[in-house]
mmCIF file of C-alpha atoms and ligand atoms in Angstrom:
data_model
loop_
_atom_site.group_PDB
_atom_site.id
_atom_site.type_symbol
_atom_site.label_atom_id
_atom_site.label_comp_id
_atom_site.label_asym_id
_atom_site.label_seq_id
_atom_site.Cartn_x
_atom_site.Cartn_y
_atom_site.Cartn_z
ATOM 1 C CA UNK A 60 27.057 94.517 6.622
ATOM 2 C CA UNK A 61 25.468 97.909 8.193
ATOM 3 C CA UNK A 62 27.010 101.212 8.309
ATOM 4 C CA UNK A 63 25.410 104.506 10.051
ATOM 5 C CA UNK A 64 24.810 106.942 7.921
ATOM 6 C CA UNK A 65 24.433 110.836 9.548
ATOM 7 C CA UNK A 66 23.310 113.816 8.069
ATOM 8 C CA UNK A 67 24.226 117.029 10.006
ATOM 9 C CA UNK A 68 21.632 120.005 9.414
ATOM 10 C CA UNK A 69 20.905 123.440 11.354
ATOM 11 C CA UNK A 70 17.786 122.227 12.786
ATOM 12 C CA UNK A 71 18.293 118.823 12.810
ATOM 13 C CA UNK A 72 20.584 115.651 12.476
ATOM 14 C CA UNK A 73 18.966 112.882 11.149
ATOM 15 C CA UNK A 74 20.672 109.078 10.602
ATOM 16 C CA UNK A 75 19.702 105.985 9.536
ATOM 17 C CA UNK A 76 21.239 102.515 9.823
ATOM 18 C CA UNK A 77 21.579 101.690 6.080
ATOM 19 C CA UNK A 78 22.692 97.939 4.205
ATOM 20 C CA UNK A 79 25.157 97.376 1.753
ATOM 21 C CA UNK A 80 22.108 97.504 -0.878
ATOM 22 C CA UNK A 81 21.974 101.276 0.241
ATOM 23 C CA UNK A 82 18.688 100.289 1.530
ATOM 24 C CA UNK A 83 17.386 102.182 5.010
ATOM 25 C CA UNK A 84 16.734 99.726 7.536
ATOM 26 C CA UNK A 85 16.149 102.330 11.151
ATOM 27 C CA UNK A 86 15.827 105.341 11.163
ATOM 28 C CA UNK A 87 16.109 108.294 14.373
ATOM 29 C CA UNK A 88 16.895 111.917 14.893
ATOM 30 C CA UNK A 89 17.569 114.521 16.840
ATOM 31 C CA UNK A 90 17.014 118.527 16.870
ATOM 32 C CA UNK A 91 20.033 120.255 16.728
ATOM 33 C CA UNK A 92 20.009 122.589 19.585
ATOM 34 C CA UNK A 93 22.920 124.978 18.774
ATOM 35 C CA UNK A 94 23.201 126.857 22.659
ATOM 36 C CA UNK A 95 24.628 123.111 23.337
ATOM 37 C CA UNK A 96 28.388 122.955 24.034
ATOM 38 C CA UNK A 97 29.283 120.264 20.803
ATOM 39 C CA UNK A 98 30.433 117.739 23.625
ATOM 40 C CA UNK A 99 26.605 117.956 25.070
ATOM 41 C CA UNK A 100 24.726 117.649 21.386
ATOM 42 C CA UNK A 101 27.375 115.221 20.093
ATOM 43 C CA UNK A 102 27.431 113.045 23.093
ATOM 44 C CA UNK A 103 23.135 112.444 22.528
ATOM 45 C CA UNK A 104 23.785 111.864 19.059
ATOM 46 C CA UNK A 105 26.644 109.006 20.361
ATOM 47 C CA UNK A 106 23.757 107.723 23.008
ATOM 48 C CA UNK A 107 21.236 107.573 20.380
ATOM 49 C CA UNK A 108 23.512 105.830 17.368
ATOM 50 C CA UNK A 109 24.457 103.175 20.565
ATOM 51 C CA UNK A 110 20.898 102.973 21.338
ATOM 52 C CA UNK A 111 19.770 102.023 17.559
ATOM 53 C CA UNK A 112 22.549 99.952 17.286
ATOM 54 C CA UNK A 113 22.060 97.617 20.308
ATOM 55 C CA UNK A 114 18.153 97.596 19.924
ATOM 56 C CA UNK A 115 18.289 95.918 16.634
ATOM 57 C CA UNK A 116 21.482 93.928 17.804
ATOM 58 C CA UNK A 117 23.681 95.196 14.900
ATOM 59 C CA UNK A 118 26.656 95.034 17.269
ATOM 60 C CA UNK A 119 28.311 92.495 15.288
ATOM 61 C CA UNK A 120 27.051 93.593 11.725
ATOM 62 C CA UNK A 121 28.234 97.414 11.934
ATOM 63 C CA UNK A 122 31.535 98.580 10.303
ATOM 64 C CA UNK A 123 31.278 102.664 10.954
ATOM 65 C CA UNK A 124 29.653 105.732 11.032
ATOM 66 C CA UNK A 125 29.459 108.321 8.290
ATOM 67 C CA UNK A 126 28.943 111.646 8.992
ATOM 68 C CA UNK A 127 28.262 114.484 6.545
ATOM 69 C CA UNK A 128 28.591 117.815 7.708
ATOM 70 C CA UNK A 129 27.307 120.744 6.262
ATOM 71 C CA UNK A 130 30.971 123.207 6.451
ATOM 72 C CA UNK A 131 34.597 122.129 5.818
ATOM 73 C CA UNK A 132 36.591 120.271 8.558
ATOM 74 C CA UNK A 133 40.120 118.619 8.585
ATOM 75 C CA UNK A 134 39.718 115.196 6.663
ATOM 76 C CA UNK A 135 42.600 113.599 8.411
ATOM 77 C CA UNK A 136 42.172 115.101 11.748
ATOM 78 C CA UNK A 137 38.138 115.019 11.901
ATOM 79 C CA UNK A 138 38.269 118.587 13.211
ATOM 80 C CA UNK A 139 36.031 121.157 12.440
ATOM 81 C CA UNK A 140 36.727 124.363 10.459
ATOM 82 C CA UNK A 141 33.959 125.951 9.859
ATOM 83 C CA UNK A 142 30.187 125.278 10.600
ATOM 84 C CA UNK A 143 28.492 128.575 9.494
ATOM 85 C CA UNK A 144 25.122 126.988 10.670
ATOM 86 C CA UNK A 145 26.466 125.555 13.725
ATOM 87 C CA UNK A 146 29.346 127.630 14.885
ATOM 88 C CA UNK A 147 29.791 126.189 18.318
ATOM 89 C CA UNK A 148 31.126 123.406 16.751
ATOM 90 C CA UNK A 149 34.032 124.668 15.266
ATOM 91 C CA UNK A 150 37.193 123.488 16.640
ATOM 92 C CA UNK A 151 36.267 120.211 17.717
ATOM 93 C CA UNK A 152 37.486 116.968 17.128
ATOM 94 C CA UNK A 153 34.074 115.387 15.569
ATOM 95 C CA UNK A 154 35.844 112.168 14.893
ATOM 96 C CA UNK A 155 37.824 111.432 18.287
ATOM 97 C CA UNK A 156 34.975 112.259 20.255
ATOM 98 C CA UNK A 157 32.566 109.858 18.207
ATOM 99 C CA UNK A 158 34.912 106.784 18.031
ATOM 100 C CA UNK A 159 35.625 107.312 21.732
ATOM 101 C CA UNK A 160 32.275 107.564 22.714
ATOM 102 C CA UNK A 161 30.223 104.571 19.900
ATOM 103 C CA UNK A 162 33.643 102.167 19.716
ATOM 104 C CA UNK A 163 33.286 102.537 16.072
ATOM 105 C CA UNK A 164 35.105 104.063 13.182
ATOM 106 C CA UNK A 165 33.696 107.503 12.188
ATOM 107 C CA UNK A 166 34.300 109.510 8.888
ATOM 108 C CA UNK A 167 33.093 112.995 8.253
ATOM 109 C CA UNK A 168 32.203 114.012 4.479
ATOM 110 C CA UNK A 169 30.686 117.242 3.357
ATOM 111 C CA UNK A 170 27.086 116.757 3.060
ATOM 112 C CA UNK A 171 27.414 117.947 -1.092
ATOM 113 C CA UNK A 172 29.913 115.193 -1.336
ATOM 114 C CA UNK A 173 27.665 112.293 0.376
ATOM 115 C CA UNK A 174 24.730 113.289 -1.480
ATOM 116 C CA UNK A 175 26.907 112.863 -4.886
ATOM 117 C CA UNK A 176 28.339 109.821 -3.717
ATOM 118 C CA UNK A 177 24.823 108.461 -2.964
ATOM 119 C CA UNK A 178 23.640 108.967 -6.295
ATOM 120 C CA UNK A 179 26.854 107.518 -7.902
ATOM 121 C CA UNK A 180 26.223 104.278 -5.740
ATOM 122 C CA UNK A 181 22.956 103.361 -5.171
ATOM 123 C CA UNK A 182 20.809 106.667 -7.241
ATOM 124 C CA UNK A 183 20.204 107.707 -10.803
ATOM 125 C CA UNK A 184 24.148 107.422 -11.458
ATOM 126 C CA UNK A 185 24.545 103.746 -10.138
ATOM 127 C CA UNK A 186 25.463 102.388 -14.049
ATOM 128 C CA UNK A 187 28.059 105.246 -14.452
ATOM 129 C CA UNK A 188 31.917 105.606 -13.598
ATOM 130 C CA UNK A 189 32.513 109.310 -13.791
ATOM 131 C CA UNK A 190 29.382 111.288 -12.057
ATOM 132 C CA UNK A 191 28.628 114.861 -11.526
ATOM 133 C CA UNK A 192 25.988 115.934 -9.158
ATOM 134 C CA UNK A 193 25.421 119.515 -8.636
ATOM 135 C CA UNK A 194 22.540 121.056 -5.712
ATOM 136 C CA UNK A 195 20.823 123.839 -6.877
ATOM 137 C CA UNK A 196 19.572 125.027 -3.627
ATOM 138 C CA UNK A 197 20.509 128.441 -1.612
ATOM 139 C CA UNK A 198 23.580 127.864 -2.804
ATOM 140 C CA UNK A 199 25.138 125.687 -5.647
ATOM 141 C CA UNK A 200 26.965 122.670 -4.010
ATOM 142 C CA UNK A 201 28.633 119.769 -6.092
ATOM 143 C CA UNK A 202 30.373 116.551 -5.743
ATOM 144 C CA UNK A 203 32.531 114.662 -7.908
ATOM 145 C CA UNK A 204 32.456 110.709 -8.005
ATOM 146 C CA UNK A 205 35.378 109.027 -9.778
ATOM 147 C CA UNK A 206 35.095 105.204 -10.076
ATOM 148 C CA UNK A 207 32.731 105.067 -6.984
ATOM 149 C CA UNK A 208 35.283 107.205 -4.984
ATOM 150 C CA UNK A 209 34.739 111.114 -4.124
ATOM 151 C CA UNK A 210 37.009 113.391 -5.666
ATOM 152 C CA UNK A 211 37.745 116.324 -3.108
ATOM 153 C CA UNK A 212 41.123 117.856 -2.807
ATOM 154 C CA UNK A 213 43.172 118.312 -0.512
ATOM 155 C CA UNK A 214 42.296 117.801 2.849
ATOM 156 C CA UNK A 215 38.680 117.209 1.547
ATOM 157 C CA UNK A 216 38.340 120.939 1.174
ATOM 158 C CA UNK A 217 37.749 121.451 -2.811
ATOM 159 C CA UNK A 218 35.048 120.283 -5.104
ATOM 160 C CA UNK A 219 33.425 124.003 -4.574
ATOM 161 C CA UNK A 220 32.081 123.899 -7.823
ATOM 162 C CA UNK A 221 29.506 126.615 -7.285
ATOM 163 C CA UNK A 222 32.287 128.874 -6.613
ATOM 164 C CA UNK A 223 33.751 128.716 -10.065
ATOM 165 C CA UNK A 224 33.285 132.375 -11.526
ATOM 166 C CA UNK A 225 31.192 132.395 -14.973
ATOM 167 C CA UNK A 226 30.909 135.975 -15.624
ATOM 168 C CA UNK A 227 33.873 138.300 -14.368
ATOM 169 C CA UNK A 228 33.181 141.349 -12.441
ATOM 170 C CA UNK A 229 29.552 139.904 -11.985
ATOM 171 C CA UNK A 230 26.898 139.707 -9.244
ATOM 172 C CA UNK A 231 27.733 139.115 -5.720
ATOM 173 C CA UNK A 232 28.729 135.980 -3.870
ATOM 174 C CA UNK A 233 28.012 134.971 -0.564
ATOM 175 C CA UNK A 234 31.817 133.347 -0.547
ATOM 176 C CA UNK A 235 33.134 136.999 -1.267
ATOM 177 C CA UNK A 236 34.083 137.292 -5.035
ATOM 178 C CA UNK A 237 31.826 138.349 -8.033
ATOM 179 C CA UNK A 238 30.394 136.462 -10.792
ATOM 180 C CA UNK A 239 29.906 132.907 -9.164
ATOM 181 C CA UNK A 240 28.055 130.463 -10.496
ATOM 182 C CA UNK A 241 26.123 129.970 -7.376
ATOM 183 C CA UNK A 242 24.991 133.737 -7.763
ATOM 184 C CA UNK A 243 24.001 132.697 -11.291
ATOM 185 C CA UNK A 244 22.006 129.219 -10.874
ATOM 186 C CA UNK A 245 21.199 129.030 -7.101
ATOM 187 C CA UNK A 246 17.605 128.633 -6.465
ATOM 188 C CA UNK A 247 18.339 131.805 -4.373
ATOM 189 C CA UNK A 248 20.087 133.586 -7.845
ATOM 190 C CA UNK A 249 16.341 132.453 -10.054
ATOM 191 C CA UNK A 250 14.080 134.233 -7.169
ATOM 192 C CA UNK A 251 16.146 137.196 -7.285
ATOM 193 C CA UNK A 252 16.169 137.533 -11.050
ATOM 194 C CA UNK A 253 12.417 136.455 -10.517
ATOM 195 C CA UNK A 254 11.503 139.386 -7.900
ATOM 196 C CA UNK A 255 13.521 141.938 -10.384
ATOM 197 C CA UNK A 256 11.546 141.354 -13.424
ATOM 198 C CA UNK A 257 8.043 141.457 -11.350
ATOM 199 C CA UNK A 258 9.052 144.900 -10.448
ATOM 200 C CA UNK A 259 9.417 145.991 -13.739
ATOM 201 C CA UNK A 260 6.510 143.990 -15.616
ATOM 202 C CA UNK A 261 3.627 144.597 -12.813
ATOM 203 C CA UNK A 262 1.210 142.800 -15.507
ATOM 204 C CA UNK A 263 3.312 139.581 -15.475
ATOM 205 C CA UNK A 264 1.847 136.781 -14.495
ATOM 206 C CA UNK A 265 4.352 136.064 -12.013
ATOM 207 C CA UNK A 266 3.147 138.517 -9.649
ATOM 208 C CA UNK A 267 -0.380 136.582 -9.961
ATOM 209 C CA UNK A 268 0.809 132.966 -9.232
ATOM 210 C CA UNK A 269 3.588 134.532 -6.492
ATOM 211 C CA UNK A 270 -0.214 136.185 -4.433
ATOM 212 C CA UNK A 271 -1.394 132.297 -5.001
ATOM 213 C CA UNK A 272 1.649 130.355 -3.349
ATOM 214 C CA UNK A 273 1.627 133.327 -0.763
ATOM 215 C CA UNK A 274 5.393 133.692 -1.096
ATOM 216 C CA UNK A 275 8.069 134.174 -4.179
ATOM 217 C CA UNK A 276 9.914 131.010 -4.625
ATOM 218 C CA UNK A 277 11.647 129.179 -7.771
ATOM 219 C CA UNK A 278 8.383 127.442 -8.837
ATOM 220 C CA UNK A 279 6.469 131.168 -9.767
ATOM 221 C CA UNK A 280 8.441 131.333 -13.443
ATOM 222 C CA UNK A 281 7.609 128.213 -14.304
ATOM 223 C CA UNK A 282 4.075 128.342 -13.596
ATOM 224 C CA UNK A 283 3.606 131.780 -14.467
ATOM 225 C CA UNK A 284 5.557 130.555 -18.382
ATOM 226 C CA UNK A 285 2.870 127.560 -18.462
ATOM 227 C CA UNK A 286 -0.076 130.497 -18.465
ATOM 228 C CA UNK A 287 1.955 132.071 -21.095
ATOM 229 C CA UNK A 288 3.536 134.761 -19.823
ATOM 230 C CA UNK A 289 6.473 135.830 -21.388
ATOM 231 C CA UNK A 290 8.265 137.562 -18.848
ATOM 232 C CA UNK A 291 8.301 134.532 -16.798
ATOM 233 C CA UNK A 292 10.143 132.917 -20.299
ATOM 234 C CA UNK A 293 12.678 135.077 -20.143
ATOM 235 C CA UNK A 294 13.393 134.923 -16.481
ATOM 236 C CA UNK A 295 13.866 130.873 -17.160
ATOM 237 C CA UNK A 296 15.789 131.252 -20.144
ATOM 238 C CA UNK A 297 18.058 133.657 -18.702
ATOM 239 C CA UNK A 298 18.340 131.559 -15.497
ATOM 240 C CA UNK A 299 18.873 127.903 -17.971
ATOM 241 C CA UNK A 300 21.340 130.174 -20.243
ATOM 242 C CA UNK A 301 23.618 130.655 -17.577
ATOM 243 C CA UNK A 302 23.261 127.085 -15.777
ATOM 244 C CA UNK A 303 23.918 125.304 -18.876
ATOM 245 C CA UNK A 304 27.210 127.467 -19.458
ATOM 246 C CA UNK A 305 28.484 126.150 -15.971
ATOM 247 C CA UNK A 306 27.538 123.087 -16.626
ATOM 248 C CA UNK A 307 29.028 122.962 -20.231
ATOM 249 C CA UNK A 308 32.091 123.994 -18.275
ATOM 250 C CA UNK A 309 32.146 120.979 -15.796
ATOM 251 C CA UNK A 310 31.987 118.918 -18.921
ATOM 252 C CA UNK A 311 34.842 120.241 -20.378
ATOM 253 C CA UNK A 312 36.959 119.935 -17.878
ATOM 254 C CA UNK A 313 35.518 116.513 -16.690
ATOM 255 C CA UNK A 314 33.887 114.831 -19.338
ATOM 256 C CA UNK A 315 31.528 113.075 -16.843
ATOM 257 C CA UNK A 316 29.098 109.957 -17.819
ATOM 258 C CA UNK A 317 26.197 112.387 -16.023
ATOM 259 C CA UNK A 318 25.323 115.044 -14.172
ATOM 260 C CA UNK A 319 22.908 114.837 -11.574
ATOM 261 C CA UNK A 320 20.838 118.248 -10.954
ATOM 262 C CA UNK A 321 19.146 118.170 -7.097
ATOM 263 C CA UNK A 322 17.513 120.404 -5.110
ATOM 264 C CA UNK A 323 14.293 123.207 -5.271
ATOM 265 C CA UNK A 324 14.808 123.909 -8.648
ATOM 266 C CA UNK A 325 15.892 120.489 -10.318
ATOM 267 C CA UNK A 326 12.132 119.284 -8.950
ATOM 268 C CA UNK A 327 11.070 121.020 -11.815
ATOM 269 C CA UNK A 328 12.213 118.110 -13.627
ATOM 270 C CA UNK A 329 12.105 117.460 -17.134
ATOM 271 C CA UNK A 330 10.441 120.935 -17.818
ATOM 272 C CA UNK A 331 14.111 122.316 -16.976
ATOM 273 C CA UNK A 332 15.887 119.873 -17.589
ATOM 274 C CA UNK A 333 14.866 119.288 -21.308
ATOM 275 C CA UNK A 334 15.856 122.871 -21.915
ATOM 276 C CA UNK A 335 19.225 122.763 -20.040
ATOM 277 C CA UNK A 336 20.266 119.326 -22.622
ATOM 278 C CA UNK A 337 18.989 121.550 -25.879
ATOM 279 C CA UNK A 338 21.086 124.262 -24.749
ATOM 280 C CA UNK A 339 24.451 122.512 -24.380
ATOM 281 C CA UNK A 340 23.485 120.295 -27.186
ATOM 282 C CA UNK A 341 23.495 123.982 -29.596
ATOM 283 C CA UNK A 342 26.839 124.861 -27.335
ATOM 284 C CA UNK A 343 29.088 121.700 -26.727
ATOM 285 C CA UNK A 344 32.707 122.068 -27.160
ATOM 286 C CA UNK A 345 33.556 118.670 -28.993
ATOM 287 C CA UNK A 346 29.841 117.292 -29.087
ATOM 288 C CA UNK A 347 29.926 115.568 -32.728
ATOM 289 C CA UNK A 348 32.664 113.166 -31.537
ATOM 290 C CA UNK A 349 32.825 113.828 -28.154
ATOM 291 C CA UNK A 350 30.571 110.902 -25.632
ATOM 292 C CA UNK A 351 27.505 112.721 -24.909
ATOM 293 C CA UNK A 352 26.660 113.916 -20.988
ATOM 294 C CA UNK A 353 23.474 112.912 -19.495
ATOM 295 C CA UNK A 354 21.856 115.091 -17.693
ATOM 296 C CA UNK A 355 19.719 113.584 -15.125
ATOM 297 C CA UNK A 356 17.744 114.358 -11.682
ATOM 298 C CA UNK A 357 18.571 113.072 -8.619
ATOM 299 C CA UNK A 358 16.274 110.187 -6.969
ATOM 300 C CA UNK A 359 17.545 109.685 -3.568
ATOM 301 C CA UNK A 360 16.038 112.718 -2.411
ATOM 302 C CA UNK A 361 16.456 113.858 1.889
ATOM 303 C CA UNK A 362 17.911 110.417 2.298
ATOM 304 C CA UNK A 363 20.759 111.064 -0.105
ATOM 305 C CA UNK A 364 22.732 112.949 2.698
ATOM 306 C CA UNK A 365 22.713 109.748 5.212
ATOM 307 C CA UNK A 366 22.859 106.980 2.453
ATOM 308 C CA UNK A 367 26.245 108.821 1.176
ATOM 309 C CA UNK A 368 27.634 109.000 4.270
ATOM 310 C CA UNK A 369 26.954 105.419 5.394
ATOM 311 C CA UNK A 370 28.406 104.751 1.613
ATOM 312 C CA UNK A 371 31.513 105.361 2.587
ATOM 313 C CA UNK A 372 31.950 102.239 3.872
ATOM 314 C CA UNK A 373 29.543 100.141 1.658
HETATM 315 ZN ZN1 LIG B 125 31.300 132.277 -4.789
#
């Protein structure tokens, strides 16, 4: 059994023909021109899905196309809502025009959700019923995986769970309201409350590592804290004192096996994520007698996006 697994960005689409193993088997992409009509950039994507598929004589083998999509579309239509990378595309019928046009069945999943879903199958969370995986990237996306089967509302539109406010009346959210916890533990939140403290400690080492990498990105804390500078320390624990409370959060409410962390920050790997499990250790509602939450980074990497997607058939 194959399935076609495609992950929708703003500069490209990428897909991969993927086995029930969750193991890539082709690979191909495409740059995603956005001054295309969707009918012109959708209809290559078709011809070059139909092209992998009869090259490698899959015909027989394949049972759909998965599609994640970076923006929130109609579940049960396959229509788009809302693309804020690739706006042209909102409005159309993703899922008609596919099936019509590769004689397959096509799903479309938010990209969050198939990366979660990934992990839950075939990643880090493969031994686990009840998975978590939150992206700390320029925003805070999430996915929840019950029992091998996303969790996401109604009409697919919920599991925002970087939109769940964690300090009222707080800093500003690209979705609108204050006090997010994407404007809290986005990698885009840490270089903020990175550039702010340079300013006011010009001696910080920060400001030295930031001139090395040539540009001020999530890694300059944590380098600048391994030279011992305390600034940088309390930049990180500042940034891990407010991820940990959202996270502490999600496992009230859930009570997940694990929680995956991906994304620019989570590649810090055990350096954060040591200090994230001490943290909610010291703060757990329940933790004596309550099962204890892994935390745990994500190992699927850029592939998680198409491997999810395909996964919803495998
Ligand atoms: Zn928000």
């Amino acid at each position: 059994m194959i399935a076609v697994g495609i992950d929708v960005g703003g500069t490209s689409i990428k897909g991969a023909t993927i086995n029930e193993k969750g193991e890539i088997l082709d690979r191909f992409s495409m740059p995603t021109d956005k001054s295309l009509p969707p009918e012109k950039i959708i209809g290559e994507l078709c011809d070059l899905v139909n092209q992998t598929l009869s090259e490698h004589h899959y015909d027989d083998k394949v049972v759909g196309i998965g599609i994640g999509i970076p923006g929130t579309f109609n579940k049960e239509t396959g229509v788009i809502v809302n693309l804020p990378n690739i706006p042209s595309w909102n409005d159309f019928n993703l899922k008609t025009f596919m099936e019509e046009r590769c004689h397959l069945y096509v799903k479309l999943v938010n990209d969050a959700d198939a990366a979660a879903l990934a992990e839950a199958k075939f990643g880090v969370a493969k031994e686990f019923n009840y998975v978590l995986m939150i992206t700390l990237g320029t925003g805070v996306g999430g996915g929840i995986v019950i029992n091998k089967n996303l969790y996401n509302g109604n009409l697919g539109m919920g599991a925002e769970l970087g939109h769940m406010v964690i300090e009222l009346d707080g800093k500003e959210c690209g979705c609108g309201r204050h006090g997010c916890f994407e404007a809290y533990a986005s990698a885009t939140a840490l270089i903020r409350d990175t550039k702010e403290a340079m300013a006011k400690a010009p001696n910080s080492l920060m400001n030295e590592v930031a001139n090395e990498l040539g540009q001020i990105d999530a890694r300059v804390p944590f380098i600048a804290e391994e030279r011992g500078d305390l600034t940088a320390k309390e930049v990180i624990n500042n940034y891990v004192k407010y991820l940990s409370e959202g996270l502490l959060n999600y496992c009230n409410i859930f009570r997940p096996n694990v929680i995956v962390l991906s994304g620019g920050v989570a590649n810090e790997g055990e350096n954060l994520l040591s200090r994230v499990r001490s943290y909610m250790k010291a703060h757990h509602y329940g933790m004596e007698n309550a099962p204890e939450v892994e935390i745990k980074q994500a190992s699927l990497g850029y592939d998680a996006g198409k491997i999810g997607a395909a996964a919803l058939y495998l």
